[in-house]
C-alpha cells in the first residue's frame, strides 16, 4: 500500500512584510534581497501561533479530502517552532480538527522536517500500520530570527501546509534521507524560548547561519539525493514531472536544476511571495499546485528538503 494524497491545505498569516519594509529595519534593499534570494515578501504572524497555522492548514486539507476527521489514525507535525514544548503541535491540531481517534507527535528536522515526516507516514502506511495519516509542516520563523541581523532576517517567513494521506494500492514511494551532524554548526538555534534563554545565560538565542556554507551544501546535496532516489526507482530525470524543492533561495533551486541538466520550469517556486517558511515550504507549494490544477493523477513528483542538522531528504511518488 502507498499513501495517496487525498487532500492538501495551507495557511499563511495575512500580515505581509515586503523587502522595503525590511529595509526600514536593517541595512538592506529590495534589489539586494531579490537578486541574492528571489524573495520579495514574507507573511508574518501577529496573533497567530504555529499550532494555529498548522490547524488551519489541516482543516483545509481534511475538508478537501472529504474524509471524516475521526478516520485519521496518525498526525505528524514537522516543526521546530511550536509555541510550547508540550502539548505538541500535532495534538493541538487533533483538537482543532476533531481527529478524536488519531495519535499525534511532532518531528523536528528543521527545514527538512516535512519531507522526513512524509516519508515516515509512507513507511507506516506501506507496513500496514495506518491507513489515514495527516502530515503537516508548520513554522513561525519570525519568532526565531534576529531582526537586527540582515544576513538571516530577510530569508524567512511564517506559514503551514498539510497533506492527508490515504492507503491505496499503487506505485511504491521511493525515498532517501541523510544527516551530517559534523557540519551542524553551519545553522543553529540554541532555544526557541529566547527571552528565558537570554535571562539565564546572558546569551542571545537566534538563528545563526553560515550562509555560504549552507548554500554550498544545498547545491551539492539536493541533486545528489535526487539522483539517489531515481536510481532506487530505476527512473530517469526526464520521467519526473515536478521537482518540489524546499523554498529557501531561488539561486539554490536554479543551481540544482542546472546540475541536474533539467529545465527550470519543472521546479515550481513560490518563495517570491512567502520566503523560507522552513518545514512549511514544500506542503504550501504542493497545496498551491494542487488548487491551481497543475497536478494530474499519474504525474511523478519529487520532493526534496534540506536544512539544519545538517539534514536532507527526498521522496518520489505518483500523484
Ligand atoms: N542586504 C544587503 N547586504 C547584505 C545583506 C542584506 N540583507 N546580507 C548580507 N549582506 C552583505 C554582507 O555583509 C556582505 O558584505 P561585504 O562584502 O561588505 O562583507 C555582502 O552582502 C555579501 O555577503 P555574503 O554573505 O557573501 O552574500 P551571499 O551572496 O552569500 O548571500 C545569502 C547571502 C544568505 C543570501 C546566501 O548565502 C544564502 O542564501 N545562503 C543559503 C541560506 C539558506 O538558504 N538558509 C536556509 C537553508 S534551510
PDB file of N, CA, C and O and ligand atoms in Angstrom, residues 26-29 32-33 36-37 111 150-152 154-156 187 209-215 246 248-249 251-252 276 306-308, ligand 1:
ATOM      1  N   UNK A  26      16.648  47.042   8.824  1.00  0.00           N
ATOM      2  CA  UNK A  26      18.076  46.708   8.683  1.00  0.00           C
ATOM      3  C   UNK A  26      18.613  47.323   7.386  1.00  0.00           C
ATOM      4  O   UNK A  26      17.831  47.713   6.504  1.00  0.00           O
ATOM      5  N   UNK A  27      19.949  47.375   7.296  1.00  0.00           N
ATOM      6  CA  UNK A  27      20.599  47.995   6.147  1.00  0.00           C
ATOM      7  C   UNK A  27      20.555  47.015   4.963  1.00  0.00           C
ATOM      8  O   UNK A  27      21.463  46.190   4.797  1.00  0.00           O
ATOM      9  N   UNK A  28      19.492  47.083   4.187  1.00  0.00           N
ATOM     10  CA  UNK A  28      19.330  46.200   3.047  1.00  0.00           C
ATOM     11  C   UNK A  28      18.466  46.909   2.003  1.00  0.00           C
ATOM     12  O   UNK A  28      18.079  48.051   2.186  1.00  0.00           O
ATOM     13  N   UNK A  29      18.179  46.210   0.907  1.00  0.00           N
ATOM     14  CA  UNK A  29      17.333  46.820  -0.123  1.00  0.00           C
ATOM     15  C   UNK A  29      16.553  45.728  -0.853  1.00  0.00           C
ATOM     16  O   UNK A  29      16.972  44.569  -0.877  1.00  0.00           O
ATOM     17  N   UNK A  32      18.840  44.079  -3.439  1.00  0.00           N
ATOM     18  CA  UNK A  32      19.804  43.102  -2.936  1.00  0.00           C
ATOM     19  C   UNK A  32      19.102  41.784  -2.615  1.00  0.00           C
ATOM     20  O   UNK A  32      19.564  40.711  -3.003  1.00  0.00           O
ATOM     21  N   UNK A  33      17.982  41.872  -1.913  1.00  0.00           N
ATOM     22  CA  UNK A  33      17.296  40.636  -1.475  1.00  0.00           C
ATOM     23  C   UNK A  33      16.798  39.851  -2.688  1.00  0.00           C
ATOM     24  O   UNK A  33      16.983  38.638  -2.781  1.00  0.00           O
ATOM     25  N   UNK A  36      19.876  38.257  -4.613  1.00  0.00           N
ATOM     26  CA  UNK A  36      20.577  37.156  -3.943  1.00  0.00           C
ATOM     27  C   UNK A  36      19.678  35.984  -3.576  1.00  0.00           C
ATOM     28  O   UNK A  36      20.162  34.896  -3.319  1.00  0.00           O
ATOM     29  N   UNK A  37      18.350  36.233  -3.473  1.00  0.00           N
ATOM     30  CA  UNK A  37      17.484  35.160  -2.961  1.00  0.00           C
ATOM     31  C   UNK A  37      16.230  34.900  -3.797  1.00  0.00           C
ATOM     32  O   UNK A  37      15.663  33.813  -3.708  1.00  0.00           O
ATOM     33  N   UNK A 111      14.199  22.586   8.333  1.00  0.00           N
ATOM     34  CA  UNK A 111      13.565  22.774   7.016  1.00  0.00           C
ATOM     35  C   UNK A 111      13.329  21.454   6.280  1.00  0.00           C
ATOM     36  O   UNK A 111      12.548  21.404   5.334  1.00  0.00           O
ATOM     37  N   UNK A 150      20.777  41.302   9.252  1.00  0.00           N
ATOM     38  CA  UNK A 150      20.308  41.334   7.855  1.00  0.00           C
ATOM     39  C   UNK A 150      20.679  40.079   7.080  1.00  0.00           C
ATOM     40  O   UNK A 150      20.111  39.800   6.032  1.00  0.00           O
ATOM     41  N   UNK A 151      21.661  39.324   7.600  1.00  0.00           N
ATOM     42  CA  UNK A 151      22.078  38.098   6.920  1.00  0.00           C
ATOM     43  C   UNK A 151      21.042  36.985   7.033  1.00  0.00           C
ATOM     44  O   UNK A 151      21.031  36.059   6.213  1.00  0.00           O
ATOM     45  N   UNK A 152      20.182  37.048   8.061  1.00  0.00           N
ATOM     46  CA  UNK A 152      19.181  35.978   8.227  1.00  0.00           C
ATOM     47  C   UNK A 152      17.731  36.472   8.173  1.00  0.00           C
ATOM     48  O   UNK A 152      16.885  35.787   7.603  1.00  0.00           O
ATOM     49  N   UNK A 154      16.083  38.486   6.513  1.00  0.00           N
ATOM     50  CA  UNK A 154      15.480  38.695   5.187  1.00  0.00           C
ATOM     51  C   UNK A 154      14.982  37.395   4.554  1.00  0.00           C
ATOM     52  O   UNK A 154      14.216  37.425   3.598  1.00  0.00           O
ATOM     53  N   UNK A 155      15.472  36.259   5.089  1.00  0.00           N
ATOM     54  CA  UNK A 155      15.249  34.990   4.385  1.00  0.00           C
ATOM     55  C   UNK A 155      13.943  34.284   4.735  1.00  0.00           C
ATOM     56  O   UNK A 155      13.462  33.464   3.960  1.00  0.00           O
ATOM     57  N   UNK A 156      13.397  34.579   5.926  1.00  0.00           N
ATOM     58  CA  UNK A 156      12.368  33.694   6.461  1.00  0.00           C
ATOM     59  C   UNK A 156      10.980  34.320   6.541  1.00  0.00           C
ATOM     60  O   UNK A 156      10.826  35.535   6.569  1.00  0.00           O
ATOM     61  N   UNK A 187      24.282  25.987  10.885  1.00  0.00           N
ATOM     62  CA  UNK A 187      22.923  26.540  11.013  1.00  0.00           C
ATOM     63  C   UNK A 187      22.362  26.096  12.355  1.00  0.00           C
ATOM     64  O   UNK A 187      22.021  24.921  12.530  1.00  0.00           O
ATOM     65  N   UNK A 209      23.636  31.456  11.178  1.00  0.00           N
ATOM     66  CA  UNK A 209      23.819  30.749   9.915  1.00  0.00           C
ATOM     67  C   UNK A 209      25.094  31.185   9.201  1.00  0.00           C
ATOM     68  O   UNK A 209      25.366  32.379   9.073  1.00  0.00           O
ATOM     69  N   UNK A 210      25.845  30.198   8.736  1.00  0.00           N
ATOM     70  CA  UNK A 210      26.944  30.461   7.802  1.00  0.00           C
ATOM     71  C   UNK A 210      26.326  30.313   6.410  1.00  0.00           C
ATOM     72  O   UNK A 210      26.234  29.207   5.866  1.00  0.00           O
ATOM     73  N   UNK A 211      25.851  31.436   5.868  1.00  0.00           N
ATOM     74  CA  UNK A 211      25.051  31.406   4.644  1.00  0.00           C
ATOM     75  C   UNK A 211      25.741  30.721   3.475  1.00  0.00           C
ATOM     76  O   UNK A 211      25.130  29.916   2.772  1.00  0.00           O
ATOM     77  N   UNK A 212      27.018  31.004   3.317  1.00  0.00           N
ATOM     78  CA  UNK A 212      27.711  30.425   2.159  1.00  0.00           C
ATOM     79  C   UNK A 212      27.900  28.921   2.322  1.00  0.00           C
ATOM     80  O   UNK A 212      27.793  28.168   1.353  1.00  0.00           O
ATOM     81  N   UNK A 213      28.161  28.475   3.570  1.00  0.00           N
ATOM     82  CA  UNK A 213      28.322  27.029   3.809  1.00  0.00           C
ATOM     83  C   UNK A 213      26.992  26.315   3.525  1.00  0.00           C
ATOM     84  O   UNK A 213      26.980  25.249   2.895  1.00  0.00           O
ATOM     85  N   UNK A 214      25.885  26.906   3.975  1.00  0.00           N
ATOM     86  CA  UNK A 214      24.575  26.275   3.755  1.00  0.00           C
ATOM     87  C   UNK A 214      24.251  26.264   2.259  1.00  0.00           C
ATOM     88  O   UNK A 214      23.737  25.271   1.722  1.00  0.00           O
ATOM     89  N   UNK A 215      24.582  27.344   1.606  1.00  0.00           N
ATOM     90  CA  UNK A 215      24.334  27.445   0.159  1.00  0.00           C
ATOM     91  C   UNK A 215      25.062  26.324  -0.590  1.00  0.00           C
ATOM     92  O   UNK A 215      24.470  25.588  -1.390  1.00  0.00           O
ATOM     93  N   UNK A 246      12.507  22.386  -1.320  1.00  0.00           N
ATOM     94  CA  UNK A 246      12.410  23.349  -0.222  1.00  0.00           C
ATOM     95  C   UNK A 246      12.707  24.749  -0.769  1.00  0.00           C
ATOM     96  O   UNK A 246      13.693  24.954  -1.480  1.00  0.00           O
ATOM     97  N   UNK A 248      14.100  27.828  -0.220  1.00  0.00           N
ATOM     98  CA  UNK A 248      14.985  28.650   0.607  1.00  0.00           C
ATOM     99  C   UNK A 248      15.525  29.830  -0.177  1.00  0.00           C
ATOM    100  O   UNK A 248      15.606  30.950   0.334  1.00  0.00           O
ATOM    101  N   UNK A 249      15.891  29.579  -1.427  1.00  0.00           N
ATOM    102  CA  UNK A 249      16.581  30.599  -2.202  1.00  0.00           C
ATOM    103  C   UNK A 249      16.463  30.225  -3.691  1.00  0.00           C
ATOM    104  O   UNK A 249      16.756  29.090  -4.066  1.00  0.00           O
ATOM    105  N   UNK A 251      18.317  31.003  -6.101  1.00  0.00           N
ATOM    106  CA  UNK A 251      19.608  30.618  -6.696  1.00  0.00           C
ATOM    107  C   UNK A 251      19.972  29.171  -6.372  1.00  0.00           C
ATOM    108  O   UNK A 251      20.620  28.497  -7.172  1.00  0.00           O
ATOM    109  N   UNK A 252      19.566  28.692  -5.184  1.00  0.00           N
ATOM    110  CA  UNK A 252      19.831  27.280  -4.851  1.00  0.00           C
ATOM    111  C   UNK A 252      19.038  26.385  -5.796  1.00  0.00           C
ATOM    112  O   UNK A 252      19.553  25.400  -6.340  1.00  0.00           O
ATOM    113  N   UNK A 276      11.300  31.765   3.046  1.00  0.00           N
ATOM    114  CA  UNK A 276      11.554  30.416   3.556  1.00  0.00           C
ATOM    115  C   UNK A 276      10.732  30.205   4.832  1.00  0.00           C
ATOM    116  O   UNK A 276      11.045  30.766   5.878  1.00  0.00           O
ATOM    117  N   UNK A 306      16.057  20.280   2.634  1.00  0.00           N
ATOM    118  CA  UNK A 306      17.414  20.362   3.203  1.00  0.00           C
ATOM    119  C   UNK A 306      17.399  21.436   4.274  1.00  0.00           C
ATOM    120  O   UNK A 306      16.583  22.362   4.225  1.00  0.00           O
ATOM    121  N   UNK A 307      18.304  21.293   5.239  1.00  0.00           N
ATOM    122  CA  UNK A 307      18.356  22.329   6.265  1.00  0.00           C
ATOM    123  C   UNK A 307      19.238  21.948   7.429  1.00  0.00           C
ATOM    124  O   UNK A 307      20.134  21.099   7.309  1.00  0.00           O
ATOM    125  N   UNK A 308      18.944  22.591   8.573  1.00  0.00           N
ATOM    126  CA  UNK A 308      19.782  22.446   9.761  1.00  0.00           C
ATOM    127  C   UNK A 308      19.909  20.982  10.141  1.00  0.00           C
ATOM    128  O   UNK A 308      19.034  20.163   9.882  1.00  0.00           O
TER     129      UNK A 308
HETATM  130  N1  LIG B   1      21.367  43.276   2.458  1.00  0.00           N
HETATM  131  C1  LIG B   1      22.460  43.890   1.967  1.00  0.00           C
HETATM  132  N2  LIG B   1      23.691  43.370   2.114  1.00  0.00           N
HETATM  133  C2  LIG B   1      23.819  42.222   2.778  1.00  0.00           C
HETATM  134  C3  LIG B   1      22.729  41.544   3.310  1.00  0.00           C
HETATM  135  C4  LIG B   1      21.451  42.120   3.138  1.00  0.00           C
HETATM  136  N3  LIG B   1      20.329  41.563   3.615  1.00  0.00           N
HETATM  137  N4  LIG B   1      23.157  40.412   3.913  1.00  0.00           N
HETATM  138  C5  LIG B   1      24.481  40.379   3.760  1.00  0.00           C
HETATM  139  N5  LIG B   1      24.883  41.474   3.076  1.00  0.00           N
HETATM  140  C6  LIG B   1      26.241  41.847   2.684  1.00  0.00           C
HETATM  141  C7  LIG B   1      27.303  41.179   3.523  1.00  0.00           C
HETATM  142  O1  LIG B   1      27.538  41.906   4.711  1.00  0.00           O
HETATM  143  C8  LIG B   1      28.475  41.221   2.592  1.00  0.00           C
HETATM  144  O2  LIG B   1      29.042  42.497   2.613  1.00  0.00           O
HETATM  145  P1  LIG B   1      30.647  42.705   2.498  1.00  0.00           P
HETATM  146  O3  LIG B   1      31.005  42.156   1.150  1.00  0.00           O
HETATM  147  O4  LIG B   1      30.782  44.159   2.620  1.00  0.00           O
HETATM  148  O5  LIG B   1      31.209  41.903   3.629  1.00  0.00           O
HETATM  149  C9  LIG B   1      27.848  41.020   1.212  1.00  0.00           C
HETATM  150  O6  LIG B   1      26.470  41.384   1.362  1.00  0.00           O
HETATM  151  C10 LIG B   1      27.939  39.614   0.707  1.00  0.00           C
HETATM  152  O7  LIG B   1      27.532  38.732   1.741  1.00  0.00           O
HETATM  153  P2  LIG B   1      27.501  37.188   1.541  1.00  0.00           P
HETATM  154  O8  LIG B   1      27.090  36.550   2.833  1.00  0.00           O
HETATM  155  O9  LIG B   1      28.771  36.751   0.896  1.00  0.00           O
HETATM  156  O10 LIG B   1      26.307  37.071   0.475  1.00  0.00           O
HETATM  157  P3  LIG B   1      25.820  35.820  -0.295  1.00  0.00           P
HETATM  158  O11 LIG B   1      25.871  36.060  -1.744  1.00  0.00           O
HETATM  159  O12 LIG B   1      26.404  34.548   0.230  1.00  0.00           O
HETATM  160  O13 LIG B   1      24.276  35.814   0.072  1.00  0.00           O
HETATM  161  C11 LIG B   1      22.754  34.630   1.470  1.00  0.00           C
HETATM  162  C12 LIG B   1      23.888  35.641   1.420  1.00  0.00           C
HETATM  163  C13 LIG B   1      22.370  34.443   2.933  1.00  0.00           C
HETATM  164  C14 LIG B   1      21.579  35.192   0.702  1.00  0.00           C
HETATM  165  C15 LIG B   1      23.236  33.289   0.840  1.00  0.00           C
HETATM  166  O14 LIG B   1      24.474  32.903   1.391  1.00  0.00           O
HETATM  167  C16 LIG B   1      22.246  32.190   1.049  1.00  0.00           C
HETATM  168  O15 LIG B   1      21.126  32.260   0.596  1.00  0.00           O
HETATM  169  N6  LIG B   1      22.655  31.084   1.705  1.00  0.00           N
HETATM  170  C17 LIG B   1      21.767  29.992   1.976  1.00  0.00           C
HETATM  171  C18 LIG B   1      20.922  30.342   3.171  1.00  0.00           C
HETATM  172  C19 LIG B   1      19.722  29.486   3.328  1.00  0.00           C
HETATM  173  O16 LIG B   1      19.029  29.223   2.380  1.00  0.00           O
HETATM  174  N7  LIG B   1      19.471  29.078   4.571  1.00  0.00           N
HETATM  175  C20 LIG B   1      18.359  28.299   4.925  1.00  0.00           C
HETATM  176  C21 LIG B   1      18.564  26.889   4.500  1.00  0.00           C
HETATM  177  S1  LIG B   1      17.301  25.879   5.086  1.00  0.00           S
END
